[in-house]
mmCIF file of N, CA and C in Angstrom:
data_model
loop_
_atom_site.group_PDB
_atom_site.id
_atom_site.type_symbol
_atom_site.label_atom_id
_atom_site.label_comp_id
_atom_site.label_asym_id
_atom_site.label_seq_id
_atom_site.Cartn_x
_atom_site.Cartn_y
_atom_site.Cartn_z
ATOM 1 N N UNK X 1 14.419 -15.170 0.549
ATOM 2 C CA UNK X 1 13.974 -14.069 -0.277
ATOM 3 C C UNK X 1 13.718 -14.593 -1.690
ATOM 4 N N UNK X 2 12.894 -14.363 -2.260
ATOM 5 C CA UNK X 2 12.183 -14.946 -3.697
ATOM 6 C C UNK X 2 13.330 -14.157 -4.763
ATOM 7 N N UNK X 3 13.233 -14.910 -5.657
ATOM 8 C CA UNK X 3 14.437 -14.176 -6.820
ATOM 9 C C UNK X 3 13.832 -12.701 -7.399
ATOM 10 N N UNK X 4 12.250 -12.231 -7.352
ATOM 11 C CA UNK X 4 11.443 -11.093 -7.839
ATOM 12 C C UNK X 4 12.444 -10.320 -6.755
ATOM 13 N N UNK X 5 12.431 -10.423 -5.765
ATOM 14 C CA UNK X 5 12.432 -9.176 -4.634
ATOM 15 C C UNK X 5 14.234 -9.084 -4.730
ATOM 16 N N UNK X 6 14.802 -10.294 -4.807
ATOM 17 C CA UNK X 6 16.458 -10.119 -5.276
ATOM 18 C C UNK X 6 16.500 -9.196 -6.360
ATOM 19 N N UNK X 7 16.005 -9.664 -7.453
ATOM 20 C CA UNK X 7 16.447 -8.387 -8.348
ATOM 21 C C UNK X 7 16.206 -7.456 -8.626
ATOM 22 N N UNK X 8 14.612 -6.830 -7.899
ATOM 23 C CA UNK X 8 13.984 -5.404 -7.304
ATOM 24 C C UNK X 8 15.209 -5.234 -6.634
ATOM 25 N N UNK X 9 15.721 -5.348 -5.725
ATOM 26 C CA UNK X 9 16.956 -5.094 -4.726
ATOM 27 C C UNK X 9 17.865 -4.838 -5.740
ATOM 28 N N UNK X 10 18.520 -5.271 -6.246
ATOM 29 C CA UNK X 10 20.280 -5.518 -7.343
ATOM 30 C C UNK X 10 19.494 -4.002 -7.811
ATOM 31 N N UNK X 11 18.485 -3.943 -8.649
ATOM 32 C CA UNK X 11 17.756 -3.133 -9.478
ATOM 33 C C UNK X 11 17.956 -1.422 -9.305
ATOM 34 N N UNK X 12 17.337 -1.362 -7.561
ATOM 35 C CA UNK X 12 16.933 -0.498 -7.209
ATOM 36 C C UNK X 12 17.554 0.371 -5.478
ATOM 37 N N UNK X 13 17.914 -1.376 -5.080
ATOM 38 C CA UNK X 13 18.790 -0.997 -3.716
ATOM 39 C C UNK X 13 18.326 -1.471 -2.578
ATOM 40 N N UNK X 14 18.511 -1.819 -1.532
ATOM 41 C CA UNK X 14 18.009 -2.918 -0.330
ATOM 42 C C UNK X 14 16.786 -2.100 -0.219
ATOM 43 N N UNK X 15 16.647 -0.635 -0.244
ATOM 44 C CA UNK X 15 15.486 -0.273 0.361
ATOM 45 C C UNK X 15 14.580 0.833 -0.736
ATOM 46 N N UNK X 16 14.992 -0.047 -2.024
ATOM 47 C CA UNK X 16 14.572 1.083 -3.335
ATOM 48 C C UNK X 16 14.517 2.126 -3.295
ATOM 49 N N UNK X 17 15.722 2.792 -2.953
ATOM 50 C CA UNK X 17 15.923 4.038 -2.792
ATOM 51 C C UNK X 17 16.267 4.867 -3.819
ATOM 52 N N UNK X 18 16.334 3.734 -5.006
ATOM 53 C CA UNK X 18 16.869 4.270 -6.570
ATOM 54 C C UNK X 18 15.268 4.891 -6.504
ATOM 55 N N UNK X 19 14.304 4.096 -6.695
ATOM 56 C CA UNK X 19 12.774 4.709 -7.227
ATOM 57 C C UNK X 19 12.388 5.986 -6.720
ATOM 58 N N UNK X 20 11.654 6.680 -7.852
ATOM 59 C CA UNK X 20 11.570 7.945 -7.104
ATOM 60 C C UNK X 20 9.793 7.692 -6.499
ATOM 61 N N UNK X 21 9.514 8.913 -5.769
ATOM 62 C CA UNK X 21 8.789 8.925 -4.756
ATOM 63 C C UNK X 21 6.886 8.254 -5.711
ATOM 64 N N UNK X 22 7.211 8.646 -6.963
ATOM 65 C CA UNK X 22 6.515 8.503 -7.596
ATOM 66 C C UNK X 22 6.010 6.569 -7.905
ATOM 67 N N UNK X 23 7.194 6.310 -8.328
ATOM 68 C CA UNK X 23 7.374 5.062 -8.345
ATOM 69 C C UNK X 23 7.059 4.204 -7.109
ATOM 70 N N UNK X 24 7.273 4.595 -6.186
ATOM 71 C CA UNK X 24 7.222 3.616 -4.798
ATOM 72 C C UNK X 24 5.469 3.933 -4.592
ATOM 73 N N UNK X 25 4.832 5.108 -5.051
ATOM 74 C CA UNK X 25 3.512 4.984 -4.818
ATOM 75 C C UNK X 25 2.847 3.571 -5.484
ATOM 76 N N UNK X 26 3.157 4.098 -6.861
ATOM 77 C CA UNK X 26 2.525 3.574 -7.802
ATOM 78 C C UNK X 26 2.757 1.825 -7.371
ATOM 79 N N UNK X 27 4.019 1.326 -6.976
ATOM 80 C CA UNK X 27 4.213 -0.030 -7.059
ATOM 81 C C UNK X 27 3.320 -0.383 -5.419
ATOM 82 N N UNK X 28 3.444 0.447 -4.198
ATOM 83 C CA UNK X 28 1.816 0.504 -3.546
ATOM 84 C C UNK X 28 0.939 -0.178 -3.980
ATOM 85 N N UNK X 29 0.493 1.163 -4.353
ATOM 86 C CA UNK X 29 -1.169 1.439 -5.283
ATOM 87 C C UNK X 29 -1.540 -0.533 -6.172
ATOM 88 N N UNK X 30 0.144 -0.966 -6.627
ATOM 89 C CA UNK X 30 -0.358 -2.394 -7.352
ATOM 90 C C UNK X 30 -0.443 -3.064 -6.824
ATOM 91 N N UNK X 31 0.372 -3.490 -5.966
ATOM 92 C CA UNK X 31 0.620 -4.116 -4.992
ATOM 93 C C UNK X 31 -1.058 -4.506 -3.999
ATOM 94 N N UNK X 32 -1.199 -3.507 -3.736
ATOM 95 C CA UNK X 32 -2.573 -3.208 -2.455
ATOM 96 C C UNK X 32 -3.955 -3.928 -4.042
ATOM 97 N N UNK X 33 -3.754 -3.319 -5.175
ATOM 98 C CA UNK X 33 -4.376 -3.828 -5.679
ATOM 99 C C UNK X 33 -4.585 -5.421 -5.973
ATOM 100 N N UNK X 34 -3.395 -6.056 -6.053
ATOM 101 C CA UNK X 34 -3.398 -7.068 -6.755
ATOM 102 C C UNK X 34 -3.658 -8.043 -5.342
ATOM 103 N N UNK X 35 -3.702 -7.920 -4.155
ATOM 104 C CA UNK X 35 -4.190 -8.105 -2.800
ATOM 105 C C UNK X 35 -5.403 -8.142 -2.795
ATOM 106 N N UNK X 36 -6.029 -7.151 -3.268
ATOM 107 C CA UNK X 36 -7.656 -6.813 -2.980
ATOM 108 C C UNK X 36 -8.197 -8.069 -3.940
ATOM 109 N N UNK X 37 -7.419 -8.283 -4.995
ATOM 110 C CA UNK X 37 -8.065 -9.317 -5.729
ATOM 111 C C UNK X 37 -8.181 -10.594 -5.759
ATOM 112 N N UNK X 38 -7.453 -10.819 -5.130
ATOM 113 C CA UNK X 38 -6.553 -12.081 -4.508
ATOM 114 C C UNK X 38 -7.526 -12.656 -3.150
ATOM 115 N N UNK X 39 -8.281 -11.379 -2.795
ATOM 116 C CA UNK X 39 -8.569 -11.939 -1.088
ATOM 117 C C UNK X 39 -9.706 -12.913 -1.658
ATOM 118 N N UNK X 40 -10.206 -14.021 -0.517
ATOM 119 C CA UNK X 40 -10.994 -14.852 -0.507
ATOM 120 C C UNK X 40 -12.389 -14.572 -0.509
ATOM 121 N N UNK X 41 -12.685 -13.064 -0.417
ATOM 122 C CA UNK X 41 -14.340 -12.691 -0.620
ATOM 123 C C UNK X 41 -14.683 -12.647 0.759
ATOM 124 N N UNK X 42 -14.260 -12.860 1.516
ATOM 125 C CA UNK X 42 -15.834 -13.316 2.366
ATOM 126 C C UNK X 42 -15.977 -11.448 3.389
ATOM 127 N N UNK X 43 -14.852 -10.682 2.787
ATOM 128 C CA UNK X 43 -14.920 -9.562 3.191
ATOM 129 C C UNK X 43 -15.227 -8.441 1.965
ATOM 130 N N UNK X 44 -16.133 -7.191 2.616
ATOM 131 C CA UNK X 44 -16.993 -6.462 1.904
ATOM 132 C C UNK X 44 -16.118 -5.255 2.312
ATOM 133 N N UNK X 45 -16.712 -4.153 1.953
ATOM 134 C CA UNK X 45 -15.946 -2.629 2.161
ATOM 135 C C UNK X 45 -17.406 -1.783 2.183
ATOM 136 N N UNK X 46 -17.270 -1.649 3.232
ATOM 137 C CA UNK X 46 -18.541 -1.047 3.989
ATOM 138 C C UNK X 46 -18.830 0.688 3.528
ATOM 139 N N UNK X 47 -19.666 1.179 3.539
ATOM 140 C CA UNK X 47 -19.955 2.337 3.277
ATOM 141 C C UNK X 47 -19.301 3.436 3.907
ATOM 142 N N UNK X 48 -19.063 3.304 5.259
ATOM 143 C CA UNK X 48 -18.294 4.038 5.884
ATOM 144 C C UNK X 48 -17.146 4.026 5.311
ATOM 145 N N UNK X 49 -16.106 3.226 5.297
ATOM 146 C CA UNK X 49 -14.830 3.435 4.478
ATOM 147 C C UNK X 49 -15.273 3.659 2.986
ATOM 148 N N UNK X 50 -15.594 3.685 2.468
ATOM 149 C CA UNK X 50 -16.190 4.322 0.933
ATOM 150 C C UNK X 50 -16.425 6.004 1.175
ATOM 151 N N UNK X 51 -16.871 6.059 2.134
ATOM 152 C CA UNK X 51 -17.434 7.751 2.435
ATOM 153 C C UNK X 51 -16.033 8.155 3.183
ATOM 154 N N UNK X 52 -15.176 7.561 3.709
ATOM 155 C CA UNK X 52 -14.277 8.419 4.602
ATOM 156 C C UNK X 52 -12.956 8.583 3.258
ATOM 157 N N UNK X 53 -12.982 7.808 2.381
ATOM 158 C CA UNK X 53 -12.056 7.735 0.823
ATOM 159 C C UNK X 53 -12.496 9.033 0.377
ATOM 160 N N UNK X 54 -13.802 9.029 0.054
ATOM 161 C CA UNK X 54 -14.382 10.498 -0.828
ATOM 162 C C UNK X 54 -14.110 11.666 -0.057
ATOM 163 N N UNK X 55 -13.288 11.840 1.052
ATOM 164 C CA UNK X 55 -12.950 13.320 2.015
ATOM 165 C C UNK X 55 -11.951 13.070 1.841
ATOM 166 N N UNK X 56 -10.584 11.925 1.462
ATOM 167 C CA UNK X 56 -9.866 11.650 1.342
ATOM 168 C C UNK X 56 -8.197 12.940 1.072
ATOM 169 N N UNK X 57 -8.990 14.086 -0.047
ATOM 170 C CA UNK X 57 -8.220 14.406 -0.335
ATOM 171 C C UNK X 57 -8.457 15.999 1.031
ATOM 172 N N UNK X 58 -9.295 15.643 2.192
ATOM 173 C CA UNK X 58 -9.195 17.170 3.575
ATOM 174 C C UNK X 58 -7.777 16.385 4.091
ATOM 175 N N UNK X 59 -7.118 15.345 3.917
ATOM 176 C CA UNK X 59 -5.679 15.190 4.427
ATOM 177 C C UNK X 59 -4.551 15.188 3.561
ATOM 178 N N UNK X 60 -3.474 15.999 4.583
ATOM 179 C CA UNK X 60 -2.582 16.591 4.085
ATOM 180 C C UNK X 60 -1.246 15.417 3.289
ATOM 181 N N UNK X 61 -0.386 15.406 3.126
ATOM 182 C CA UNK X 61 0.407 14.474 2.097
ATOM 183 C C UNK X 61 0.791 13.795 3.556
ATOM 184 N N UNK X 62 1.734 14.254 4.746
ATOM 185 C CA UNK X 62 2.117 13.464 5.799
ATOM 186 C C UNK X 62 0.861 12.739 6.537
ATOM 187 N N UNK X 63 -0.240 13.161 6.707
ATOM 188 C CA UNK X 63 -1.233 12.564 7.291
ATOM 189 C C UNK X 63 -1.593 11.430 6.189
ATOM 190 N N UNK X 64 -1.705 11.367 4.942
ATOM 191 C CA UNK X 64 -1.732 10.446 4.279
ATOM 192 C C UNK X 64 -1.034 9.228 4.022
ATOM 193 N N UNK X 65 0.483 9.869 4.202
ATOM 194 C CA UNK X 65 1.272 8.547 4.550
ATOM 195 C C UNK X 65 1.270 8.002 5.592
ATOM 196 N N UNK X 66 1.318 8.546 6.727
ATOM 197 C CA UNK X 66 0.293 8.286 7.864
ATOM 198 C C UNK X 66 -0.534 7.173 8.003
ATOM 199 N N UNK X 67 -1.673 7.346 7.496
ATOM 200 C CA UNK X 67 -2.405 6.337 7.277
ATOM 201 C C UNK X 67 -2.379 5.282 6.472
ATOM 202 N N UNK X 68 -1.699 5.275 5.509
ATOM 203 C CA UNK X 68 -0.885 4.542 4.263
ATOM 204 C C UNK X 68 0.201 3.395 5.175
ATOM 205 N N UNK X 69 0.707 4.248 6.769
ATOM 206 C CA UNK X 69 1.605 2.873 7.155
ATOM 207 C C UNK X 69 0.568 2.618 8.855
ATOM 208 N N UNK X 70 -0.113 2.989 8.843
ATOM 209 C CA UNK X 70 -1.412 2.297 9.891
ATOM 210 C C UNK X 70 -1.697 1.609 9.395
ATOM 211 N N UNK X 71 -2.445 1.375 7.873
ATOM 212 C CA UNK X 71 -3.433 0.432 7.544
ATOM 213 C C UNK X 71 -2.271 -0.700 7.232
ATOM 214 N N UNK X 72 -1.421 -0.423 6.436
ATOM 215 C CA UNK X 72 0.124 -1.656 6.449
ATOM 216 C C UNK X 72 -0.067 -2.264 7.410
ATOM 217 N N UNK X 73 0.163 -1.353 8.332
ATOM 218 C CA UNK X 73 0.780 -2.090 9.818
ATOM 219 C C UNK X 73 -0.416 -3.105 10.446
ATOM 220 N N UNK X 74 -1.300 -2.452 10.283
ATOM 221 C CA UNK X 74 -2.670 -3.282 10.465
ATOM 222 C C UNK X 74 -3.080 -5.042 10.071
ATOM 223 N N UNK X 75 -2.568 -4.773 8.247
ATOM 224 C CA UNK X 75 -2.497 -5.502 7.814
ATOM 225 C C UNK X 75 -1.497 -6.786 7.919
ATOM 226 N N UNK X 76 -0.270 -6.225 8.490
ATOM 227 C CA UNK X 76 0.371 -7.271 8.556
ATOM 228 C C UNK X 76 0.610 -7.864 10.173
ATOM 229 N N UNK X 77 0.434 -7.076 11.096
ATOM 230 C CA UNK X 77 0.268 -7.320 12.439
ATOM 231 C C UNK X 77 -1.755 -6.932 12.927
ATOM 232 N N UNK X 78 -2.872 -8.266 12.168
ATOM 233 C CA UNK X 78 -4.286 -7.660 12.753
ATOM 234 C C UNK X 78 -4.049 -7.823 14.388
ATOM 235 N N UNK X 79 -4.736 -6.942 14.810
ATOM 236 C CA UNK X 79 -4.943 -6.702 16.463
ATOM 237 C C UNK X 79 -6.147 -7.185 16.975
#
């Protein structure tokens, strides 16, 4: 375990359960960002996922997290 994620842990708790719901988005939201920037290019973001973002908000908060741990899961196990 890297010493960042040790003292997120000491910080916050094995499963940052100190952070409130707000917080665990937001560190997401950077996280996924600082990924997107990081990737090697040779992948684009197609129009379709651009257009299915902009309806984004016809799903409800559980269907959102929902999809929030599909695309995770995706990401860290591709099929």
């Amino acid at each position: 375990m890297s010493q960042l994620i040790e003292e997120m842990s000491e910080m916050w708790g094995q499963q940052f359960q100190e952070l409130n719901h707000l917080e665990r988005l937001w560190m997401i939201q950077q996280i996924a960002n600082n990924l997107c920037e990081s990737s090697d290019g040779d992948d684009v973001v197609c129009y379709q996922v651009e257009d299915a973002l902009l309806r984004i908000n016809e799903l409800n908060t559980r269907d959102k997290l929902n999809l929030i741990q599909a695309l995770i899961n995706q990401v860290i196990n591709p099929s």
